[in-house]
Amino acid sequence: MRTLYQYMLCPFSRKVRLVMGEKRLDFDVEQERFWERRDDFMAMNPAGQVPVFVDLNGTVVADSYAICEYLEEAYPERLLLGHGVAHRAEVRRLTAWFDDKFAREVSLPLVFEKTLRRFMRDSGPTNSQAIRQAKAAVNYHLDYISWLIDRRRWLAGDELSLADLAAAAHLSVIDYLGDAPWDKHEVAKDWYMRMKSRPSFRPLLQDRLGGLAPSEHYQLLDF
Amino acid sequence: MRTLYQYMLCPFSRKVRLVMGEKRLDFDVEQERFWERRDDFMAMNPAGQVPVFVDLNGTVVADSYAICEYLEEAYPERLLLGHGVAHRAEVRRLTAWFDDKFAREVSLPLVFEKTLRRFMRDSGPTNSQAIRQAKAAVNYHLDYISWLIDRRRWLAGDELSLADLAAAAHLSVIDYLGDAPWDKHEVAKDWYMRMKSRPSFRPLLQDRLGGLAPSEHYQLLDF
């Protein structure tokens, strides 16, 4: 069976799960406590990060960018990177927006401060300023999603693409943590409801991190 | 003419220049003071980051990941992402290693502390602890390059690939700043000398940032 080594609230792992869900690929999920740097895991990915993917034929792929591009090339049944070089560039620009900018400004600080800090040895006291900054920055990103959705059916154009999956993966994590201010962003919320109702999303809504319950509306399709 | 909007010591901009050099594509370089958030620049890339690329037909591509993948698809004369899905996954894994891990641990802190902090409005005093940590972390990455080059001709296999260009782009920036401890890493140094002697590298060695001279050996092919 295909296997994905992941951390439950890692947005990059979630993006890969959504890609496999959209491509109708079966896979097992293994929870990896990556901060423990397990020998067998480090052998698969010396960077010591999740996600890591192992395909049916044994091919090991580390890093979510490499995994998503690999899945697109190995399983082209339902293309998620778009059609035509200019459109594909737009899909990748927006994917990078969320995987780079949103991750740096919002999702990674919140996941680190609210969950990982407890597990990782190099932890200190919670940085409440980092949490405040991240919770403020999310508004700017939800405004940008609204701006795009006012002009396009999906983030990168008329079709669902990796850009939507990346954005929804990052937002699903902060929605779990109760930090997505949906009430102030109706257009972005409508888009996220569309994402949530997709079959590929259902497994994410079942996720539960031990010791940290999700926000009340996390698994509701109508919230 | 094709145009690349860049910052002189941005490793991601340098990676794109190396890709275009290897593909023998002519282009103009425009220095962009991206922190000033110029209106025309923000219209091209609302993320406000370099590099941004404009192709002959007017296609605008923002983000170095999107640009490099775009160039590979639009100009497939000399492939830099490898051949076959598994090999391409390895090229992308290593490219991500440098663009994500190396950037976060080494090149971005050094560039920020040593150059950008002077320009950007939200600057404070130099963080010497961040500089010390980055200068220590580079050794681990040079060890990893040596480990790979002991097993392969180039970082991702028998052929030069985007992984080499990404790694060399990031290292060229810290070499400019005088923070690459080559003496302790002979194998990695030999690989970097091979990279430096490529025609695609020559324009980078001519770069000079106003007010900050490069290290003494920066432009020497034999150092």
CSV table of C-alpha atoms in Angstrom, one decimal, chain A:
chain,number,residue,atom,x,y,z
A,1,MET,CA,0.0,0.0,0.0
A,2,ARG,CA,1.1,3.6,-0.5
A,3,THR,CA,2.1,5.3,2.7
A,4,LEU,CA,2.2,8.9,3.8
A,5,TYR,CA,4.3,9.7,6.9
A,6,GLN,CA,2.8,12.8,8.4
A,7,TYR,CA,2.0,15.0,11.4
A,8,MET,CA,-1.7,15.5,12.0
A,9,LEU,CA,-1.7,19.3,12.0
A,10,CYS,CA,1.0,19.7,9.3
A,11,PRO,CA,-0.5,21.8,6.5
A,12,PHE,CA,1.9,20.3,3.9
A,13,SER,CA,0.9,16.8,4.9
A,14,ARG,CA,-2.7,17.7,4.5
A,15,LYS,CA,-2.1,19.2,1.1
A,16,VAL,CA,-0.7,15.9,-0.1
A,17,ARG,CA,-3.7,14.0,1.4
A,18,LEU,CA,-6.0,16.3,-0.5
A,19,VAL,CA,-4.1,15.7,-3.8
A,20,MET,CA,-4.3,12.0,-3.3
A,21,GLY,CA,-8.0,12.2,-2.4
A,22,GLU,CA,-8.7,14.2,-5.6
A,23,LYS,CA,-6.7,11.7,-7.7
A,24,ARG,CA,-8.7,8.8,-6.0
A,25,LEU,CA,-5.5,7.1,-4.8
A,26,ASP,CA,-5.7,4.8,-1.8
A,27,PHE,CA,-3.0,5.2,0.9
A,28,ASP,CA,-2.2,4.6,4.5
A,29,VAL,CA,-1.4,7.4,6.9
A,30,GLU,CA,1.4,6.9,9.5
A,31,GLN,CA,1.7,9.5,12.3
A,32,GLU,CA,5.4,10.5,12.5
A,33,ARG,CA,6.8,12.2,15.6
A,34,PHE,CA,9.4,13.8,13.3
A,35,TRP,CA,11.0,15.8,16.1
A,36,GLU,CA,12.2,12.5,17.6
A,37,ARG,CA,14.4,11.9,14.5
A,38,ARG,CA,13.7,8.2,14.3
A,39,ASP,CA,16.5,6.4,12.4
A,40,ASP,CA,14.3,4.8,9.8
A,41,PHE,CA,12.6,8.0,9.2
A,42,MET,CA,15.8,10.0,8.9
A,43,ALA,CA,17.0,7.5,6.3
A,44,MET,CA,14.0,8.3,4.2
A,45,ASN,CA,14.3,12.0,4.7
A,46,PRO,CA,17.6,13.4,6.1
A,47,ALA,CA,15.8,16.8,6.4
A,48,GLY,CA,13.8,15.2,9.2
A,49,GLN,CA,10.6,16.8,8.1
A,50,VAL,CA,7.1,15.5,7.1
A,51,PRO,CA,5.5,14.7,4.8
A,52,VAL,CA,7.3,11.7,3.3
A,53,PHE,CA,5.5,9.5,0.7
A,54,VAL,CA,6.2,5.9,-0.3
A,55,ASP,CA,4.6,4.8,-3.5
A,56,LEU,CA,3.4,1.2,-4.4
A,57,ASN,CA,6.7,0.5,-6.2
A,58,GLY,CA,8.8,1.6,-3.2
A,59,THR,CA,9.7,5.0,-4.6
A,60,VAL,CA,10.3,7.4,-1.6
A,61,VAL,CA,9.6,11.1,-2.1
A,62,ALA,CA,10.3,13.7,0.6
A,63,ASP,CA,9.0,17.3,0.7
A,64,SER,CA,5.5,18.3,-0.2
A,65,TYR,CA,6.5,20.2,-3.3
A,66,ALA,CA,8.4,17.2,-4.7
A,67,ILE,CA,5.5,14.8,-3.7
A,68,CYS,CA,2.8,16.9,-5.3
A,69,GLU,CA,4.7,17.3,-8.6
A,70,TYR,CA,5.6,13.6,-8.5
A,71,LEU,CA,1.9,12.6,-8.0
A,72,GLU,CA,0.9,14.9,-10.9
A,73,GLU,CA,3.5,13.2,-13.2
A,74,ALA,CA,2.9,9.6,-11.9
A,75,TYR,CA,-0.9,9.8,-11.8
A,76,PRO,CA,-2.0,12.2,-14.5
A,77,GLU,CA,-5.6,11.0,-14.6
A,78,ARG,CA,-6.9,14.1,-13.0
A,79,LEU,CA,-4.5,17.0,-13.5
A,80,LEU,CA,-4.3,19.5,-10.6
A,81,LEU,CA,-1.5,21.7,-11.9
A,82,GLY,CA,-3.6,23.1,-14.7
A,83,HIS,CA,-3.4,23.1,-18.5
A,84,GLY,CA,-0.9,25.2,-20.5
A,85,VAL,CA,2.3,26.7,-19.3
A,86,ALA,CA,0.9,30.1,-18.3
A,87,HIS,CA,-2.0,28.7,-16.3
A,88,ARG,CA,0.3,26.2,-14.6
A,89,ALA,CA,2.6,29.1,-13.6
A,90,GLU,CA,-0.4,30.8,-12.0
A,91,VAL,CA,-1.4,27.6,-10.1
A,92,ARG,CA,2.2,27.3,-8.8
A,93,ARG,CA,2.5,31.0,-7.9
A,94,LEU,CA,-0.6,30.7,-5.7
A,95,THR,CA,0.5,27.3,-4.3
A,96,ALA,CA,3.8,29.0,-3.3
A,97,TRP,CA,1.8,31.9,-1.8
A,98,PHE,CA,0.2,29.6,0.8
A,99,ASP,CA,3.1,27.2,1.2
A,100,ASP,CA,5.6,30.0,1.7
A,101,LYS,CA,4.0,33.3,2.7
A,102,PHE,CA,0.9,32.0,4.5
A,103,ALA,CA,2.9,29.3,6.2
A,104,ARG,CA,5.6,31.8,7.4
A,105,GLU,CA,3.1,34.4,8.5
A,106,VAL,CA,0.2,32.3,9.8
A,107,SER,CA,0.0,28.5,9.9
A,108,LEU,CA,3.6,27.5,11.0
A,109,PRO,CA,3.8,30.0,13.9
A,110,LEU,CA,0.3,29.0,15.2
A,111,VAL,CA,1.0,25.2,14.9
A,112,PHE,CA,4.4,25.7,16.5
A,113,GLU,CA,3.2,27.8,19.4
A,114,LYS,CA,0.0,25.8,20.0
A,115,THR,CA,1.1,22.2,19.5
A,116,LEU,CA,4.7,21.5,18.5
A,117,ARG,CA,6.3,23.6,21.3
A,118,ARG,CA,4.9,21.0,23.8
A,119,PHE,CA,6.6,18.1,22.0
A,120,MET,CA,9.9,19.5,20.9
A,121,ARG,CA,12.9,19.5,23.2
A,122,ASP,CA,14.1,23.0,22.3
A,123,SER,CA,10.9,24.6,23.6
A,124,GLY,CA,10.5,27.6,25.7
A,125,PRO,CA,7.4,29.6,27.0
A,126,THR,CA,4.6,30.3,24.5
A,127,ASN,CA,5.3,33.4,22.4
A,128,SER,CA,2.0,35.2,22.7
A,129,GLN,CA,3.2,38.0,20.4
A,130,ALA,CA,3.8,35.5,17.6
A,131,ILE,CA,0.3,34.2,18.1
A,132,ARG,CA,-1.2,37.7,18.0
A,133,GLN,CA,0.7,38.6,14.8
A,134,ALA,CA,-0.3,35.4,13.1
A,135,LYS,CA,-4.0,35.8,14.0
A,136,ALA,CA,-3.9,39.3,12.6
A,137,ALA,CA,-2.1,38.3,9.4
A,138,VAL,CA,-4.7,35.7,8.5
A,139,ASN,CA,-7.2,38.5,7.7
A,140,TYR,CA,-5.0,39.8,4.9
A,141,HIS,CA,-4.8,36.3,3.3
A,142,LEU,CA,-8.6,35.8,3.6
A,143,ASP,CA,-9.1,39.1,1.9
A,144,TYR,CA,-6.8,38.0,-0.9
A,145,ILE,CA,-8.8,34.7,-1.3
A,146,SER,CA,-12.1,36.8,-1.4
A,147,TRP,CA,-10.5,39.1,-4.1
A,148,LEU,CA,-9.6,36.1,-6.2
A,149,ILE,CA,-12.9,34.3,-5.8
A,150,ASP,CA,-14.7,37.5,-6.8
A,151,ARG,CA,-13.0,37.1,-10.2
A,152,ARG,CA,-12.6,33.4,-10.6
A,153,ARG,CA,-14.5,30.2,-9.8
A,154,TRP,CA,-11.5,28.7,-8.1
A,155,LEU,CA,-8.3,30.4,-6.9
A,156,ALA,CA,-6.2,29.9,-10.0
A,157,GLY,CA,-9.0,29.9,-12.6
A,158,ASP,CA,-12.2,28.0,-13.7
A,159,GLU,CA,-11.0,24.6,-12.4
A,160,LEU,CA,-10.1,23.4,-9.0
A,161,SER,CA,-6.3,23.1,-8.7
A,162,LEU,CA,-3.4,22.5,-6.4
A,163,ALA,CA,-3.7,26.2,-5.4
A,164,ASP,CA,-7.1,25.5,-3.8
A,165,LEU,CA,-5.8,22.4,-2.1
A,166,ALA,CA,-2.8,24.2,-0.6
A,167,ALA,CA,-4.8,27.1,0.6
A,168,ALA,CA,-7.5,24.9,2.1
A,169,ALA,CA,-4.9,22.6,3.8
A,170,HIS,CA,-3.3,25.6,5.6
A,171,LEU,CA,-6.7,27.1,6.5
A,172,SER,CA,-7.9,23.7,7.8
A,173,VAL,CA,-5.1,23.7,10.3
A,174,ILE,CA,-5.9,27.1,11.7
A,175,ASP,CA,-9.6,26.3,11.6
A,176,TYR,CA,-8.9,23.3,13.8
A,177,LEU,CA,-7.1,25.7,16.2
A,178,GLY,CA,-10.1,28.0,16.1
A,179,ASP,CA,-8.1,30.9,14.6
A,180,ALA,CA,-9.9,31.4,11.3
A,181,PRO,CA,-12.2,34.5,11.5
A,182,TRP,CA,-14.7,33.3,9.0
A,183,ASP,CA,-17.5,35.8,10.1
A,184,LYS,CA,-15.5,38.7,8.7
A,185,HIS,CA,-14.8,37.0,5.3
A,186,GLU,CA,-18.0,35.8,3.7
A,187,VAL,CA,-16.6,35.2,0.2
A,188,ALA,CA,-13.6,33.3,1.4
A,189,LYS,CA,-15.9,31.3,3.7
A,190,ASP,CA,-18.2,30.3,0.8
A,191,TRP,CA,-15.1,29.0,-1.1
A,192,TYR,CA,-13.9,27.1,2.0
A,193,MET,CA,-17.4,25.5,2.4
A,194,ARG,CA,-17.1,24.3,-1.2
A,195,MET,CA,-13.7,22.8,-0.3
A,196,LYS,CA,-14.9,21.2,2.9
A,197,SER,CA,-17.8,19.4,1.1
A,198,ARG,CA,-15.4,17.6,-1.3
A,199,PRO,CA,-14.9,13.9,-0.6
A,200,SER,CA,-11.1,14.4,-0.5
A,201,PHE,CA,-11.6,16.7,2.5
A,202,ARG,CA,-13.6,14.2,4.6
A,203,PRO,CA,-10.7,12.4,6.2
A,204,LEU,CA,-9.1,15.7,7.3
A,205,LEU,CA,-12.3,16.5,9.2
A,206,GLN,CA,-12.0,13.3,11.2
A,207,ASP,CA,-8.6,14.2,12.5
A,208,ARG,CA,-8.1,14.6,16.2
A,209,LEU,CA,-4.9,15.5,17.9
A,210,GLY,CA,-4.6,13.9,21.3
A,211,GLY,CA,-5.0,16.5,24.1
A,212,LEU,CA,-6.2,19.3,21.8
A,213,ALA,CA,-9.9,19.2,20.6
A,214,PRO,CA,-10.7,21.0,17.4
A,215,SER,CA,-12.9,24.2,17.3
A,216,GLU,CA,-16.6,23.5,17.7
A,217,HIS,CA,-17.4,24.0,14.0
A,218,TYR,CA,-14.3,22.3,12.6
A,219,GLN,CA,-16.0,19.3,11.2
A,220,LEU,CA,-19.4,20.9,10.3
A,221,LEU,CA,-20.0,21.4,6.5
A,222,ASP,CA,-22.5,24.2,7.4
A,223,PHE,CA,-20.9,26.5,9.9
